[in-house]
PDB file of C-alpha atoms in Angstrom:
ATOM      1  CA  UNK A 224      -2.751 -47.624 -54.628  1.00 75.00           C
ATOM      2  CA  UNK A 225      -0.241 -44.751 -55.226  1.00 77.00           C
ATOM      3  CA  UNK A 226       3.381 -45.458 -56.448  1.00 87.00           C
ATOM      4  CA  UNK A 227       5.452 -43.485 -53.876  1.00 94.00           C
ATOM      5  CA  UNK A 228       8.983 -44.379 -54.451  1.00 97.00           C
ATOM      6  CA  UNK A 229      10.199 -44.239 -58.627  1.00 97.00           C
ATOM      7  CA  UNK A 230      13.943 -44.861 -59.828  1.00 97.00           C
ATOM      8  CA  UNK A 231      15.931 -42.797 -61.868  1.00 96.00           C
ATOM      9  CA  UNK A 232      15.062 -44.199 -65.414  1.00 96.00           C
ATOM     10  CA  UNK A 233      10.816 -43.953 -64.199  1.00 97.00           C
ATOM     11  CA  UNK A 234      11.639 -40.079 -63.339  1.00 97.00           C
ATOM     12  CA  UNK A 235      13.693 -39.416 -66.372  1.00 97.00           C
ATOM     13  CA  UNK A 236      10.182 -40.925 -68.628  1.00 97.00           C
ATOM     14  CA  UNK A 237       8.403 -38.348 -66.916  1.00 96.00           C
ATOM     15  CA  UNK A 238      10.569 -35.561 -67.998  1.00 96.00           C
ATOM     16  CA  UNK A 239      12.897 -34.890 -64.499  1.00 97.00           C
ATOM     17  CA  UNK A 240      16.799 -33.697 -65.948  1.00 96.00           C
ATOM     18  CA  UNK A 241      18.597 -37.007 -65.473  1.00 96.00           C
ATOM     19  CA  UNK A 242      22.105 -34.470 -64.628  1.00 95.00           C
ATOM     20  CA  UNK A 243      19.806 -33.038 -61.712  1.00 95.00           C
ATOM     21  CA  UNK A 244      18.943 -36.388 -60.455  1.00 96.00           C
ATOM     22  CA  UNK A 245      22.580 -37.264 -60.536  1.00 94.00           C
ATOM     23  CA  UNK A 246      23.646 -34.444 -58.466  1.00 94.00           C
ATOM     24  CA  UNK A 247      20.563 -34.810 -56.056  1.00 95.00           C
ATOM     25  CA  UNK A 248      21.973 -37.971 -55.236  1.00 93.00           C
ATOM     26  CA  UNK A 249      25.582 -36.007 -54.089  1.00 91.00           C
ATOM     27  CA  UNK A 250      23.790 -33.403 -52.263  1.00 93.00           C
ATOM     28  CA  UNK A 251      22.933 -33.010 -48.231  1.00 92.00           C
ATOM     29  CA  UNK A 252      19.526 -33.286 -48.998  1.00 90.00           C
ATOM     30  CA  UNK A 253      19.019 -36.846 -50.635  1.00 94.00           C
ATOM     31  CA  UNK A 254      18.903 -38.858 -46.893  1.00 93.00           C
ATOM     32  CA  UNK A 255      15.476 -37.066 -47.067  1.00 95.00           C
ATOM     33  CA  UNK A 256      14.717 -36.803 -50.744  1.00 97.00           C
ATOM     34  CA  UNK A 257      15.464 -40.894 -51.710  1.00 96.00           C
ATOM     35  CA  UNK A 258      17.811 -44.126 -50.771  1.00 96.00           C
ATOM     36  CA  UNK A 259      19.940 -46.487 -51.934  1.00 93.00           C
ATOM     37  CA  UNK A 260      19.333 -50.145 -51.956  1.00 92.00           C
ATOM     38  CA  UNK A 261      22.858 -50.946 -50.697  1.00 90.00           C
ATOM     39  CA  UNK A 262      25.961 -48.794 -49.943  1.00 84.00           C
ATOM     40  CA  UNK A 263      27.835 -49.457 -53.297  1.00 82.00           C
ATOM     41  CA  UNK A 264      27.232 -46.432 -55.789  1.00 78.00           C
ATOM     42  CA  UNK A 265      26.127 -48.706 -58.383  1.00 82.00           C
ATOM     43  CA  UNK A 266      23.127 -49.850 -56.568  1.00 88.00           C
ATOM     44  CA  UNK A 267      19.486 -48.869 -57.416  1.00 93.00           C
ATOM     45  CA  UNK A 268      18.160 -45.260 -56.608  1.00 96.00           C
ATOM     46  CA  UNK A 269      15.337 -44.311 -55.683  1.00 97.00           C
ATOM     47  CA  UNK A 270      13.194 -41.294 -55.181  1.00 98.00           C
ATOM     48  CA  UNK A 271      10.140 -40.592 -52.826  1.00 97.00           C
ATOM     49  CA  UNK A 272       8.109 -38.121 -55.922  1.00 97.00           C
ATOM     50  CA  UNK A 273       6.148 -36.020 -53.380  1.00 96.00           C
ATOM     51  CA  UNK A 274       9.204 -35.557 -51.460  1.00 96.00           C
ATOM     52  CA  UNK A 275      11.127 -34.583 -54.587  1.00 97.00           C
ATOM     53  CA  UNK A 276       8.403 -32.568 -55.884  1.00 96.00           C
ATOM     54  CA  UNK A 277       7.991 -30.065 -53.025  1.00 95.00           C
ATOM     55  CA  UNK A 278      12.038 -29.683 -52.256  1.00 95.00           C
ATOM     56  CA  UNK A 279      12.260 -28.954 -56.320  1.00 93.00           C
ATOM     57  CA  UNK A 280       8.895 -26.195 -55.660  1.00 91.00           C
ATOM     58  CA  UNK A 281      10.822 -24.710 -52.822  1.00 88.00           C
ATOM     59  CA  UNK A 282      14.142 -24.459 -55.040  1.00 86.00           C
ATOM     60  CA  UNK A 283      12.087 -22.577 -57.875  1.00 82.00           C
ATOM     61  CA  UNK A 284      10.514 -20.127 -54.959  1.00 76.00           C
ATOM     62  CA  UNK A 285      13.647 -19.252 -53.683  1.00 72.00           C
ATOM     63  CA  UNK A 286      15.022 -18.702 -57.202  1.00 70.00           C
ATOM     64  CA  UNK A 287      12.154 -16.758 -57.974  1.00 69.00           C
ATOM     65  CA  UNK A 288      12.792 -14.585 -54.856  1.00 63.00           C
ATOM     66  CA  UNK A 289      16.662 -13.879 -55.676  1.00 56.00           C
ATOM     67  CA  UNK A 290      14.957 -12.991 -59.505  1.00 51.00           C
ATOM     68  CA  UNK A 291      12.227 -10.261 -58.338  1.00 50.00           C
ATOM     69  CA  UNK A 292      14.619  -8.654 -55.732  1.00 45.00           C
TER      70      UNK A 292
END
């Protein structure tokens, strides 16, 4: 069975920025990127990978778009 959901310390072992993490966690798009275990900002995070994965793919195409133009 696949792991689907990893916390900030798991995706920091596999090399993800922690600071990036951090600010994913601020942004408009973490209600679909990951969750909260309870409303206080000192609760667990966590982050669905494949989820994560392709919105951090799409950021790096569009960066690579603004680069070539």
């Amino acid at each position: 069975m696949k792991k689907e959901v990893y916390s900030i310390a798991e995706l920091v072992e596999m090399g993800y920025p922690k600071n990036m993490l951090k600010n994913l966690i601020h942004s408009d798009n973490f209600s679909s990127l990951g969750f909260r275990l309870a409303a206080s900002r000192n609760s667990k995070t966590f982050f669905y990978k494949d989820k994560l994965d392709r919105f951090l793919e799409h950021q790096m195409d569009e960066q690579q778009g603004v680069i070539a133009c």
